[in-house]
CSV table of C-alpha atoms in Angstrom, one decimal:
chain,number,residue,atom,x,y,z
A,1,UNK,CA,-111.1,-64.9,124.0
A,2,UNK,CA,-112.6,-61.5,122.6
A,3,UNK,CA,-113.1,-60.7,118.6
A,4,UNK,CA,-110.6,-59.3,117.3
A,5,UNK,CA,-107.8,-61.1,119.5
A,6,UNK,CA,-105.8,-63.8,118.1
A,7,UNK,CA,-103.5,-66.3,119.9
A,8,UNK,CA,-100.1,-66.0,118.1
A,9,UNK,CA,-99.7,-70.0,117.2
A,10,UNK,CA,-102.9,-71.3,117.0
A,11,UNK,CA,-103.4,-74.9,116.8
A,12,UNK,CA,-106.8,-75.0,115.1
A,13,UNK,CA,-108.6,-72.8,112.6
A,14,UNK,CA,-109.5,-69.3,113.9
A,15,UNK,CA,-112.8,-67.8,112.9
A,16,UNK,CA,-112.9,-65.1,111.4
A,17,UNK,CA,-116.0,-62.1,110.2
A,18,UNK,CA,-116.2,-59.3,107.7
A,19,UNK,CA,-114.9,-57.2,110.6
A,20,UNK,CA,-112.0,-58.8,112.1
A,21,UNK,CA,-110.5,-60.6,108.9
A,22,UNK,CA,-108.0,-57.1,108.1
A,23,UNK,CA,-106.7,-58.0,111.5
A,24,UNK,CA,-105.5,-60.9,110.5
A,25,UNK,CA,-104.3,-60.9,107.9
A,26,UNK,CA,-102.2,-58.0,108.9
A,27,UNK,CA,-100.7,-60.2,112.1
A,28,UNK,CA,-100.6,-63.5,110.3
A,29,UNK,CA,-97.7,-63.9,107.8
A,30,UNK,CA,-99.2,-66.8,106.5
A,31,UNK,CA,-102.3,-67.0,106.7
A,32,UNK,CA,-105.2,-69.2,104.6
A,33,UNK,CA,-108.7,-68.1,104.5
A,34,UNK,CA,-111.1,-71.1,104.1
A,35,UNK,CA,-114.3,-69.3,102.6
A,36,UNK,CA,-117.2,-71.7,103.0
A,37,UNK,CA,-121.0,-72.4,103.7
A,38,UNK,CA,-123.7,-74.5,105.6
A,39,UNK,CA,-125.1,-74.8,102.3
A,40,UNK,CA,-122.1,-76.5,100.3
A,41,UNK,CA,-121.5,-80.0,100.6
A,42,UNK,CA,-117.7,-80.1,99.5
A,43,UNK,CA,-117.2,-76.8,101.9
A,44,UNK,CA,-118.3,-79.9,104.4
A,45,UNK,CA,-115.7,-82.2,103.0
A,46,UNK,CA,-112.7,-79.8,103.2
A,47,UNK,CA,-113.4,-78.9,107.0
A,48,UNK,CA,-111.5,-81.6,108.2
A,49,UNK,CA,-108.9,-81.5,106.5
A,50,UNK,CA,-108.0,-77.8,107.3
A,51,UNK,CA,-108.8,-78.6,110.9
A,52,UNK,CA,-106.2,-81.8,110.9
A,53,UNK,CA,-103.6,-78.9,108.9
A,54,UNK,CA,-103.9,-76.6,111.6
A,55,UNK,CA,-102.6,-78.9,114.2
A,56,UNK,CA,-100.0,-80.3,111.8
A,57,UNK,CA,-98.5,-77.0,110.6
A,58,UNK,CA,-98.9,-74.9,113.9
A,59,UNK,CA,-96.5,-72.2,114.3
A,60,UNK,CA,-96.0,-72.5,109.8
A,61,UNK,CA,-99.3,-72.0,108.4
A,62,UNK,CA,-102.2,-70.2,110.3
A,63,UNK,CA,-105.8,-71.7,109.1
A,64,UNK,CA,-108.7,-69.6,109.6
A,65,UNK,CA,-112.4,-69.9,108.7
A,66,UNK,CA,-114.9,-67.4,107.6
A,67,UNK,CA,-119.0,-68.6,106.9
A,68,UNK,CA,-119.1,-66.3,103.6
A,69,UNK,CA,-123.1,-66.2,104.4
A,70,UNK,CA,-123.1,-64.0,107.3
A,71,UNK,CA,-120.0,-62.1,105.9
A,72,UNK,CA,-121.2,-60.7,102.2
A,73,UNK,CA,-117.9,-57.8,102.1
A,74,UNK,CA,-115.4,-59.9,102.3
A,75,UNK,CA,-117.1,-62.8,100.0
A,76,UNK,CA,-117.8,-59.5,97.3
A,77,UNK,CA,-114.1,-58.2,97.9
A,78,UNK,CA,-112.2,-60.9,96.9
A,79,UNK,CA,-114.8,-62.0,94.2
A,80,UNK,CA,-115.4,-64.9,95.3
A,81,UNK,CA,-117.4,-67.0,93.1
A,82,UNK,CA,-117.4,-70.5,93.8
A,83,UNK,CA,-116.6,-72.1,97.3
A,84,UNK,CA,-114.5,-73.9,99.2
A,85,UNK,CA,-112.4,-71.2,97.9
A,86,UNK,CA,-109.2,-70.6,100.2
A,87,UNK,CA,-107.5,-67.5,100.2
A,88,UNK,CA,-103.9,-66.9,100.6
A,89,UNK,CA,-102.8,-64.0,102.5
A,90,UNK,CA,-98.3,-63.7,102.6
A,91,UNK,CA,-97.2,-60.5,104.5
A,92,UNK,CA,-101.0,-58.9,104.6
A,93,UNK,CA,-101.6,-59.1,101.3
A,94,UNK,CA,-103.5,-62.0,98.9
A,95,UNK,CA,-101.5,-63.9,97.1
A,96,UNK,CA,-103.8,-66.3,95.2
A,97,UNK,CA,-106.5,-68.8,96.2
A,98,UNK,CA,-106.9,-72.2,95.7
A,99,UNK,CA,-110.7,-73.1,94.8
A,100,UNK,CA,-112.5,-76.5,95.3
A,101,UNK,CA,-112.4,-79.7,98.0
A,102,UNK,CA,-109.0,-81.4,97.4
A,103,UNK,CA,-106.9,-84.3,99.6
A,104,UNK,CA,-104.4,-82.9,101.9
A,105,UNK,CA,-100.6,-83.7,100.4
A,106,UNK,CA,-102.6,-82.3,97.5
A,107,UNK,CA,-103.8,-79.2,98.8
A,108,UNK,CA,-100.3,-78.4,101.1
A,109,UNK,CA,-98.6,-78.8,97.8
A,110,UNK,CA,-100.8,-76.0,96.1
A,111,UNK,CA,-100.3,-74.0,99.7
A,112,UNK,CA,-96.5,-73.8,99.4
A,113,UNK,CA,-96.3,-72.7,96.0
A,114,UNK,CA,-97.6,-69.6,97.4
A,115,UNK,CA,-94.9,-69.0,99.5
B,1,UNK,CA,-108.0,-109.1,105.7
B,2,UNK,CA,-111.1,-107.8,104.7
B,3,UNK,CA,-114.6,-109.9,103.1
B,4,UNK,CA,-115.3,-107.0,101.1
B,5,UNK,CA,-113.7,-103.4,100.3
B,6,UNK,CA,-116.3,-100.7,98.9
B,7,UNK,CA,-115.1,-97.6,97.1
B,8,UNK,CA,-117.2,-94.9,97.1
B,9,UNK,CA,-119.5,-92.9,99.4
B,10,UNK,CA,-122.8,-92.7,97.4
B,11,UNK,CA,-126.2,-94.2,97.1
B,12,UNK,CA,-124.8,-97.2,95.3
B,13,UNK,CA,-121.8,-97.9,98.4
B,14,UNK,CA,-123.2,-97.1,101.6
B,15,UNK,CA,-126.7,-99.2,100.8
B,16,UNK,CA,-123.8,-102.1,99.7
B,17,UNK,CA,-122.8,-100.8,103.3
B,18,UNK,CA,-125.4,-101.6,104.9
B,19,UNK,CA,-126.3,-104.9,103.2
B,20,UNK,CA,-122.9,-106.4,103.8
B,21,UNK,CA,-122.2,-104.7,107.0
B,22,UNK,CA,-125.5,-106.1,108.0
B,23,UNK,CA,-124.6,-109.2,106.5
B,24,UNK,CA,-121.6,-109.7,109.5
B,25,UNK,CA,-118.9,-108.9,106.5
B,26,UNK,CA,-115.9,-107.4,107.5
B,27,UNK,CA,-116.7,-104.3,105.6
B,28,UNK,CA,-114.6,-101.4,104.6
B,29,UNK,CA,-116.0,-98.4,103.0
B,30,UNK,CA,-113.0,-96.1,101.3
B,31,UNK,CA,-114.8,-92.6,100.6
B,32,UNK,CA,-112.7,-89.9,98.4
B,33,UNK,CA,-111.3,-86.9,99.8
B,34,UNK,CA,-111.9,-85.1,96.0
B,35,UNK,CA,-114.9,-86.2,94.7
B,36,UNK,CA,-117.9,-85.7,96.6
B,37,UNK,CA,-120.9,-87.9,95.5
B,38,UNK,CA,-122.8,-85.7,93.3
B,39,UNK,CA,-126.2,-86.0,94.8
B,40,UNK,CA,-124.5,-84.4,97.6
B,41,UNK,CA,-124.8,-81.2,95.3
B,42,UNK,CA,-128.2,-81.9,94.6
B,43,UNK,CA,-130.7,-79.2,96.0
B,44,UNK,CA,-133.9,-81.8,96.2
B,45,UNK,CA,-134.0,-84.5,95.6
B,46,UNK,CA,-138.0,-85.2,94.5
B,47,UNK,CA,-138.1,-89.0,93.3
B,48,UNK,CA,-136.8,-91.3,96.0
B,49,UNK,CA,-139.4,-93.1,97.6
B,50,UNK,CA,-140.7,-92.2,101.6
B,51,UNK,CA,-139.9,-88.7,101.5
B,52,UNK,CA,-142.4,-86.7,99.3
B,53,UNK,CA,-141.9,-82.8,99.3
B,54,UNK,CA,-138.4,-84.3,98.5
B,55,UNK,CA,-135.2,-84.2,100.6
B,56,UNK,CA,-131.8,-81.7,99.8
B,57,UNK,CA,-129.4,-84.9,98.3
B,58,UNK,CA,-126.5,-84.3,101.4
B,59,UNK,CA,-129.0,-84.5,103.9
B,60,UNK,CA,-130.2,-87.7,102.1
B,61,UNK,CA,-126.4,-89.0,102.5
B,62,UNK,CA,-125.7,-88.0,105.9
B,63,UNK,CA,-128.8,-90.5,106.2
B,64,UNK,CA,-127.4,-93.0,104.5
B,65,UNK,CA,-124.1,-93.2,106.4
B,66,UNK,CA,-126.1,-92.5,110.1
B,67,UNK,CA,-127.6,-96.1,109.1
B,68,UNK,CA,-124.8,-97.7,107.7
B,69,UNK,CA,-122.4,-96.8,110.6
B,70,UNK,CA,-125.5,-97.9,113.0
B,71,UNK,CA,-124.4,-101.5,111.6
B,72,UNK,CA,-120.9,-101.2,112.3
B,73,UNK,CA,-119.6,-100.1,109.2
B,74,UNK,CA,-115.8,-98.9,108.8
B,75,UNK,CA,-115.0,-96.0,106.8
B,76,UNK,CA,-112.0,-94.6,105.7
B,77,UNK,CA,-111.4,-91.3,103.3
B,78,UNK,CA,-108.7,-92.1,100.9
B,79,UNK,CA,-108.8,-91.5,97.5
B,80,UNK,CA,-107.9,-95.1,96.0
B,81,UNK,CA,-104.7,-94.7,93.0
B,82,UNK,CA,-104.7,-98.5,92.1
B,83,UNK,CA,-106.0,-102.0,92.8
B,84,UNK,CA,-104.0,-105.0,91.7
B,85,UNK,CA,-104.7,-109.1,92.0
B,86,UNK,CA,-103.0,-110.6,94.9
B,87,UNK,CA,-103.2,-114.3,96.5
B,88,UNK,CA,-104.1,-114.9,99.4
B,89,UNK,CA,-103.7,-118.7,101.4
B,90,UNK,CA,-104.3,-120.0,97.8
B,91,UNK,CA,-107.2,-118.1,96.6
B,92,UNK,CA,-107.2,-115.0,94.8
B,93,UNK,CA,-107.9,-111.5,96.1
B,94,UNK,CA,-107.6,-107.9,95.6
B,95,UNK,CA,-105.2,-105.2,97.0
B,96,UNK,CA,-106.4,-101.8,96.6
B,97,UNK,CA,-104.0,-98.9,97.2
B,98,UNK,CA,-105.4,-95.6,98.1
B,99,UNK,CA,-103.6,-92.2,99.6
B,100,UNK,CA,-100.5,-94.5,100.9
B,101,UNK,CA,-102.2,-97.4,102.5
B,102,UNK,CA,-102.9,-100.4,101.0
B,103,UNK,CA,-105.5,-102.7,102.3
B,104,UNK,CA,-106.4,-106.5,100.9
B,105,UNK,CA,-109.9,-108.3,100.6
B,106,UNK,CA,-111.9,-111.5,98.9
B,107,UNK,CA,-113.7,-109.0,97.6
B,108,UNK,CA,-114.4,-105.4,95.9
B,109,UNK,CA,-117.5,-103.6,95.0
B,110,UNK,CA,-117.0,-100.6,93.0
B,111,UNK,CA,-119.1,-97.6,93.9
B,112,UNK,CA,-117.3,-94.5,92.8
B,113,UNK,CA,-119.9,-92.6,90.3
B,114,UNK,CA,-119.2,-90.1,88.2
B,115,UNK,CA,-118.2,-86.7,87.6
B,116,UNK,CA,-119.4,-83.8,85.8
B,117,UNK,CA,-118.7,-83.5,82.0
B,118,UNK,CA,-116.3,-80.8,81.3
B,119,UNK,CA,-117.1,-78.6,78.1
B,120,UNK,CA,-113.0,-78.3,76.7
B,121,UNK,CA,-113.9,-75.1,75.3
B,122,UNK,CA,-111.5,-71.6,75.9
B,123,UNK,CA,-112.2,-69.5,79.2
B,124,UNK,CA,-113.5,-72.8,81.1
B,125,UNK,CA,-110.8,-73.8,83.0
B,126,UNK,CA,-109.4,-70.4,83.1
B,127,UNK,CA,-112.7,-69.2,84.4
B,128,UNK,CA,-113.4,-72.1,86.8
B,129,UNK,CA,-114.3,-70.9,90.9
B,130,UNK,CA,-114.0,-67.3,88.6
B,131,UNK,CA,-117.9,-67.6,87.2
B,132,UNK,CA,-118.1,-71.3,85.3
B,133,UNK,CA,-119.3,-74.1,88.0
B,134,UNK,CA,-120.1,-77.4,88.1
B,135,UNK,CA,-122.6,-77.1,91.9
B,136,UNK,CA,-125.3,-74.6,91.9
B,137,UNK,CA,-126.3,-75.1,95.5
B,138,UNK,CA,-122.5,-74.2,96.6
B,139,UNK,CA,-122.0,-71.3,94.4
B,140,UNK,CA,-125.7,-70.1,93.3
B,141,UNK,CA,-126.2,-68.0,96.3
B,142,UNK,CA,-122.8,-65.7,94.8
B,143,UNK,CA,-125.2,-64.8,91.9
B,144,UNK,CA,-127.7,-62.7,93.6
B,145,UNK,CA,-129.9,-60.6,90.9
B,146,UNK,CA,-126.9,-61.6,88.2
B,147,UNK,CA,-127.3,-63.4,84.7
B,148,UNK,CA,-126.3,-66.8,84.5
B,149,UNK,CA,-126.6,-69.7,81.9
B,150,UNK,CA,-126.8,-73.2,82.4
B,151,UNK,CA,-125.6,-75.5,80.3
B,152,UNK,CA,-127.4,-78.6,79.1
B,153,UNK,CA,-130.8,-80.0,79.2
B,154,UNK,CA,-130.9,-83.6,80.8
B,155,UNK,CA,-132.4,-83.3,84.6
B,156,UNK,CA,-129.2,-82.2,86.3
B,157,UNK,CA,-129.5,-79.3,84.1
B,158,UNK,CA,-132.7,-78.3,84.8
B,159,UNK,CA,-133.2,-78.8,88.4
B,160,UNK,CA,-130.2,-76.5,89.3
B,161,UNK,CA,-131.9,-74.4,87.0
B,162,UNK,CA,-134.6,-74.3,89.0
B,163,UNK,CA,-132.4,-74.0,92.1
B,164,UNK,CA,-130.4,-70.9,90.4
B,165,UNK,CA,-133.8,-68.8,89.9
B,166,UNK,CA,-133.7,-68.5,93.8
B,167,UNK,CA,-131.0,-65.7,92.9
B,168,UNK,CA,-130.3,-65.2,89.6
B,169,UNK,CA,-131.9,-62.8,88.0
B,170,UNK,CA,-132.6,-64.6,84.6
B,171,UNK,CA,-131.3,-68.6,83.7
B,172,UNK,CA,-131.2,-69.1,80.1
B,173,UNK,CA,-130.4,-72.6,79.4
B,174,UNK,CA,-128.7,-73.4,76.8
B,175,UNK,CA,-129.1,-76.7,74.9
B,176,UNK,CA,-127.3,-78.4,72.1
B,177,UNK,CA,-130.9,-79.8,70.6
B,178,UNK,CA,-134.5,-78.6,70.3
B,179,UNK,CA,-136.1,-79.9,73.0
B,180,UNK,CA,-135.3,-81.0,76.6
B,181,UNK,CA,-133.9,-84.8,78.0
B,182,UNK,CA,-134.9,-84.1,81.9
B,183,UNK,CA,-138.0,-85.5,83.2
B,184,UNK,CA,-141.6,-84.3,82.1
B,185,UNK,CA,-142.4,-82.4,85.3
B,186,UNK,CA,-139.1,-80.8,85.7
B,187,UNK,CA,-139.4,-79.6,82.0
B,188,UNK,CA,-143.2,-78.0,82.9
B,189,UNK,CA,-141.8,-76.4,86.1
B,190,UNK,CA,-138.6,-74.9,84.0
B,191,UNK,CA,-141.3,-73.6,81.3
B,192,UNK,CA,-143.5,-71.8,83.2
B,193,UNK,CA,-140.6,-70.1,85.2
B,194,UNK,CA,-140.8,-66.6,84.1
B,195,UNK,CA,-137.2,-66.1,85.0
B,196,UNK,CA,-136.2,-68.9,82.9
B,197,UNK,CA,-135.0,-68.4,79.1
B,198,UNK,CA,-134.1,-71.3,76.5
B,199,UNK,CA,-131.2,-71.2,73.8
B,200,UNK,CA,-132.3,-74.0,71.7
B,201,UNK,CA,-129.8,-75.9,69.0
B,202,UNK,CA,-126.6,-74.0,71.2
B,203,UNK,CA,-123.6,-75.3,72.1
B,204,UNK,CA,-121.0,-72.9,74.2
B,205,UNK,CA,-118.2,-72.0,72.3
B,206,UNK,CA,-115.8,-69.9,74.7
B,207,UNK,CA,-116.5,-68.2,78.2
B,208,UNK,CA,-115.0,-64.5,78.2
B,209,UNK,CA,-114.3,-62.1,80.9
B,210,UNK,CA,-111.9,-60.3,82.6
B,211,UNK,CA,-110.7,-61.3,86.0
B,212,UNK,CA,-114.2,-62.9,85.9
B,213,UNK,CA,-116.8,-64.3,83.7
B,214,UNK,CA,-118.6,-61.7,81.8
B,215,UNK,CA,-120.2,-63.4,79.0
B,216,UNK,CA,-120.4,-66.9,76.3
B,217,UNK,CA,-120.2,-66.6,73.5
B,218,UNK,CA,-122.7,-69.6,71.5
B,219,UNK,CA,-123.6,-70.7,68.0
B,220,UNK,CA,-126.2,-72.4,66.3
B,221,UNK,CA,-125.6,-76.3,66.0
B,222,UNK,CA,-127.3,-75.9,62.1
B,223,UNK,CA,-125.7,-72.9,61.5
B,224,UNK,CA,-122.4,-72.0,63.4
B,225,UNK,CA,-121.8,-68.9,61.5
B,226,UNK,CA,-124.3,-68.0,63.8
B,227,UNK,CA,-122.7,-66.6,67.0
B,228,UNK,CA,-123.6,-64.9,69.4
B,229,UNK,CA,-123.1,-63.0,73.0
B,230,UNK,CA,-124.7,-63.8,75.7
B,231,UNK,CA,-123.3,-61.5,78.8
B,232,UNK,CA,-124.3,-63.7,81.7
B,233,UNK,CA,-122.1,-63.1,84.9
B,234,UNK,CA,-121.7,-67.3,86.4
B,235,UNK,CA,-122.1,-70.5,83.7
B,236,UNK,CA,-122.9,-74.1,85.1
B,237,UNK,CA,-122.2,-77.2,83.4
B,238,UNK,CA,-124.4,-80.2,83.2
B,239,UNK,CA,-123.4,-82.1,79.8
B,240,UNK,CA,-123.4,-85.3,80.9
B,241,UNK,CA,-121.3,-87.6,83.5
B,242,UNK,CA,-118.0,-89.3,82.9
B,243,UNK,CA,-117.2,-91.9,85.4
B,244,UNK,CA,-114.5,-92.2,87.9
B,245,UNK,CA,-113.4,-95.4,86.6
B,246,UNK,CA,-109.6,-94.5,86.2
B,247,UNK,CA,-108.0,-97.1,88.1
B,248,UNK,CA,-110.8,-99.7,86.7
B,249,UNK,CA,-108.8,-99.9,83.6
B,250,UNK,CA,-107.5,-102.9,82.5
B,251,UNK,CA,-108.6,-104.9,85.5
B,252,UNK,CA,-112.5,-105.6,84.2
B,253,UNK,CA,-113.7,-104.4,81.1
B,254,UNK,CA,-115.5,-101.2,80.5
B,255,UNK,CA,-117.0,-99.7,77.3
B,256,UNK,CA,-116.2,-97.1,75.3
B,257,UNK,CA,-116.6,-93.8,78.0
B,258,UNK,CA,-115.2,-96.2,80.7
B,259,UNK,CA,-118.2,-97.4,82.5
B,260,UNK,CA,-118.1,-100.5,84.4
B,261,UNK,CA,-120.0,-103.3,82.4
B,262,UNK,CA,-122.2,-105.8,84.8
B,263,UNK,CA,-123.9,-108.2,84.7
B,264,UNK,CA,-127.7,-108.9,86.2
B,265,UNK,CA,-125.7,-109.7,89.4
B,266,UNK,CA,-122.9,-106.6,89.4
B,267,UNK,CA,-120.5,-109.0,88.5
B,268,UNK,CA,-117.6,-107.2,86.3
B,269,UNK,CA,-115.2,-109.4,84.2
B,270,UNK,CA,-112.7,-109.6,86.8
B,271,UNK,CA,-113.5,-112.6,89.7
B,272,UNK,CA,-114.3,-111.0,92.6
B,273,UNK,CA,-114.8,-108.0,91.7
B,274,UNK,CA,-118.8,-106.2,91.8
B,275,UNK,CA,-119.8,-102.8,90.5
B,276,UNK,CA,-122.9,-100.6,91.1
B,277,UNK,CA,-124.4,-97.6,90.5
B,278,UNK,CA,-123.8,-94.3,88.2
B,279,UNK,CA,-120.6,-96.0,87.6
B,280,UNK,CA,-121.5,-98.9,85.3
B,281,UNK,CA,-123.4,-98.9,81.9
B,282,UNK,CA,-126.8,-98.8,83.0
B,283,UNK,CA,-130.1,-97.4,81.9
B,284,UNK,CA,-131.1,-95.1,84.2
B,285,UNK,CA,-128.7,-93.5,86.6
B,286,UNK,CA,-131.2,-92.5,89.4
B,287,UNK,CA,-130.4,-92.6,93.3
B,288,UNK,CA,-133.2,-94.6,93.4
B,289,UNK,CA,-131.3,-97.6,91.0
B,290,UNK,CA,-128.3,-96.7,92.8
B,291,UNK,CA,-129.2,-98.2,96.0
B,292,UNK,CA,-130.7,-101.5,94.3
B,293,UNK,CA,-128.2,-101.9,92.6
B,294,UNK,CA,-125.5,-102.0,95.7
B,295,UNK,CA,-128.1,-103.9,97.3
B,296,UNK,CA,-127.6,-106.6,94.5
B,297,UNK,CA,-124.1,-106.3,94.4
B,298,UNK,CA,-123.1,-106.6,98.2
B,299,UNK,CA,-125.7,-109.4,98.2
B,300,UNK,CA,-123.5,-111.5,95.3
B,301,UNK,CA,-120.5,-110.7,97.2
B,302,UNK,CA,-121.5,-112.6,100.0
B,303,UNK,CA,-122.3,-115.5,98.4
B,304,UNK,CA,-119.2,-115.0,96.7
B,305,UNK,CA,-117.4,-115.2,99.6
B,306,UNK,CA,-119.1,-118.0,101.7
B,307,UNK,CA,-118.2,-120.2,98.1
B,308,UNK,CA,-114.5,-119.4,98.5
B,309,UNK,CA,-114.4,-119.9,102.5
B,310,UNK,CA,-116.5,-122.5,102.0
B,311,UNK,CA,-114.2,-124.4,99.1
B,312,UNK,CA,-111.2,-123.5,100.6
B,313,UNK,CA,-109.5,-125.7,104.0
B,314,UNK,CA,-107.7,-122.3,105.6
B,315,UNK,CA,-108.1,-120.7,109.2
B,316,UNK,CA,-110.6,-117.4,108.2
B,317,UNK,CA,-113.1,-120.3,108.1
B,318,UNK,CA,-113.1,-120.6,112.1
B,319,UNK,CA,-113.0,-116.7,112.2
């Protein structure tokens, strides 16, 4: 897959960068972007939860990951001051964010409040 | 039915896991999906023996885990919601409910640790993730060339203030007393660091900002009318620890703050339940003491299990 081309219904978190995040937000009506970094312990706890949710909610919610370390523009644009930080985009615009690691059921609850 | 269920995956829980599984006890360790062990967010652990030069907290825990898994420890990621006493083959046992699963064991080892206390001041909750942080290693890199405040005077506060000087332009350490509680070696590093300023006898009254934190208002504990505003983009709070022992209330004796009371063999007031590490009432909460507690708890639990199996006459003897 070349950068910037996204499948319609991914069953795993797609990897985004500063360059292609806007394209992904425009393509998917409901996308959750997990902003993380290698240095962040709680981010690593959230990782497997995001993987699992991407599979379970395929076709309904799109999950993506963005490494803030290599993509400072996105971190700055969305005023990220704390990770893990999940930015929720609906119909092409940011509708909220979820800060901190939490179990899958709690996370789904939070995500559903943005629908 | 497990011989022992360990609650918590920090140094105490994983050491108990190493000892219990190496002793061939049928052991399950429950790890939280929400609250990682605090040591995993610690940049550098300098006083755990065997690692001259120090080791990153996350890496240390990964090593503990690898060692425990090598002895066959079973680990499940579920947050404990409740514990109840049950009777299995006329022996008192325990049922642990965790994220819609139920597990049973003859004995439990509680090693659920602590989390950082909140200041409970206006603005703190609103700006959490927007400038207020409890994890310098997670969020420090977002404050390149920015002024930040660290609240607290213990080891965690000073260690994290030192870490933040790698990124921040200036770190102001706000402490309610006139001197630090942290280890001397950390104190010396902090006072020698040109990027660190101290505000003594001071407490944060409020966190203020627009969408993001812009400042904290600080007052002097000896002269509460003496208030000042400190412009910062980040506020890192390390003012103490509260135990993750909500599920233990009513089951075993705890002190006023919720720390579990244990004897020298890590026995709690509940028969068959042991506790170890930071969640217990103790003098020194460090990785090395947590490990010692964890080993003792696992050994005491093993003796307890042998005792109940030996005096009982049912089928698990042969298993």
